[in-house]
Short mmCIF file of C-alpha atoms in Angstrom, two decimals:
data_model
loop_
_atom_site.label_atom_id
_atom_site.label_comp_id
_atom_site.label_asym_id
_atom_site.label_seq_id
_atom_site.Cartn_x
_atom_site.Cartn_y
_atom_site.Cartn_z
CA MET K 1 -0.04 0.01 -0.15
CA SER K 2 0.94 3.43 -0.83
CA ASP K 3 -0.17 6.62 1.12
CA GLU K 4 1.69 8.64 -1.95
CA ARG K 5 -0.35 11.76 -3.33
CA ASP K 6 0.29 14.33 -6.52
CA PHE K 7 1.60 17.69 -5.03
CA GLY K 8 -0.87 19.69 -4.18
CA THR K 9 -3.86 17.70 -4.16
CA GLU K 10 -4.68 18.23 -0.54
CA ALA K 11 -5.75 21.62 -1.15
CA ARG K 12 -8.12 21.11 -3.77
CA SER K 13 -11.81 20.67 -3.89
CA ASN K 14 -11.31 17.66 -5.78
CA ARG K 15 -8.43 15.91 -7.32
CA ASP K 16 -9.27 17.09 -10.79
CA ARG K 17 -9.70 21.10 -10.51
CA PRO K 18 -9.00 23.59 -7.88
CA ALA K 19 -12.07 25.45 -6.03
CA GLN K 20 -13.31 28.27 -7.94
CA THR K 21 -14.59 31.33 -6.31
CA GLN K 22 -16.45 34.13 -7.62
CA LEU K 23 -15.22 37.40 -6.33
CA ASP K 24 -16.77 41.10 -7.00
CA ILE K 25 -13.91 43.47 -7.17
CA LEU K 26 -15.86 46.32 -6.31
CA LYS K 27 -17.14 45.37 -2.99
CA VAL K 28 -13.22 44.30 -2.18
CA LEU K 29 -12.17 47.36 -2.69
CA GLU K 30 -15.23 48.95 -0.45
CA GLN K 31 -13.99 46.47 2.27
CA CYS K 32 -10.39 48.13 1.76
CA GLY K 33 -11.81 51.45 2.06
CA ILE K 34 -11.11 52.76 -1.11
CA HIS K 35 -14.13 54.90 -2.31
CA LEU K 36 -15.48 53.81 -6.14
CA ASP K 37 -15.78 56.96 -7.29
CA SER K 38 -11.66 57.47 -6.43
CA TRP K 39 -11.49 54.27 -8.00
CA ASN K 40 -12.94 54.83 -11.21
CA HIS K 41 -11.25 58.39 -11.73
CA TYR K 42 -7.84 56.50 -11.28
CA ILE K 43 -9.27 54.16 -14.28
CA ARG K 44 -10.38 56.88 -16.50
CA GLN K 45 -6.67 58.56 -15.76
CA GLN K 46 -5.33 55.18 -16.76
CA GLU K 47 -7.47 54.96 -20.17
CA ASP K 48 -6.70 58.32 -21.12
CA ALA K 49 -2.80 57.67 -20.66
CA LEU K 50 -2.54 54.76 -22.73
CA LYS K 51 -4.66 56.69 -25.33
CA LYS K 52 -2.36 59.14 -25.69
CA GLU K 53 0.43 56.80 -25.67
CA PRO K 54 2.18 56.93 -29.33
CA THR K 55 1.87 53.83 -31.10
#
């Protein structure tokens, strides 16, 4: 008898695929104290900077 296991399988929900977790990033940002208006402003700035970047 052998008690060997494949590396990493002990952390999985089954032996085939890792457990999947759905996550709402906006809720996480709120929980971290990041205001959504500030986040949206930051994203717009990044998008504008990418548009101005020469290709």
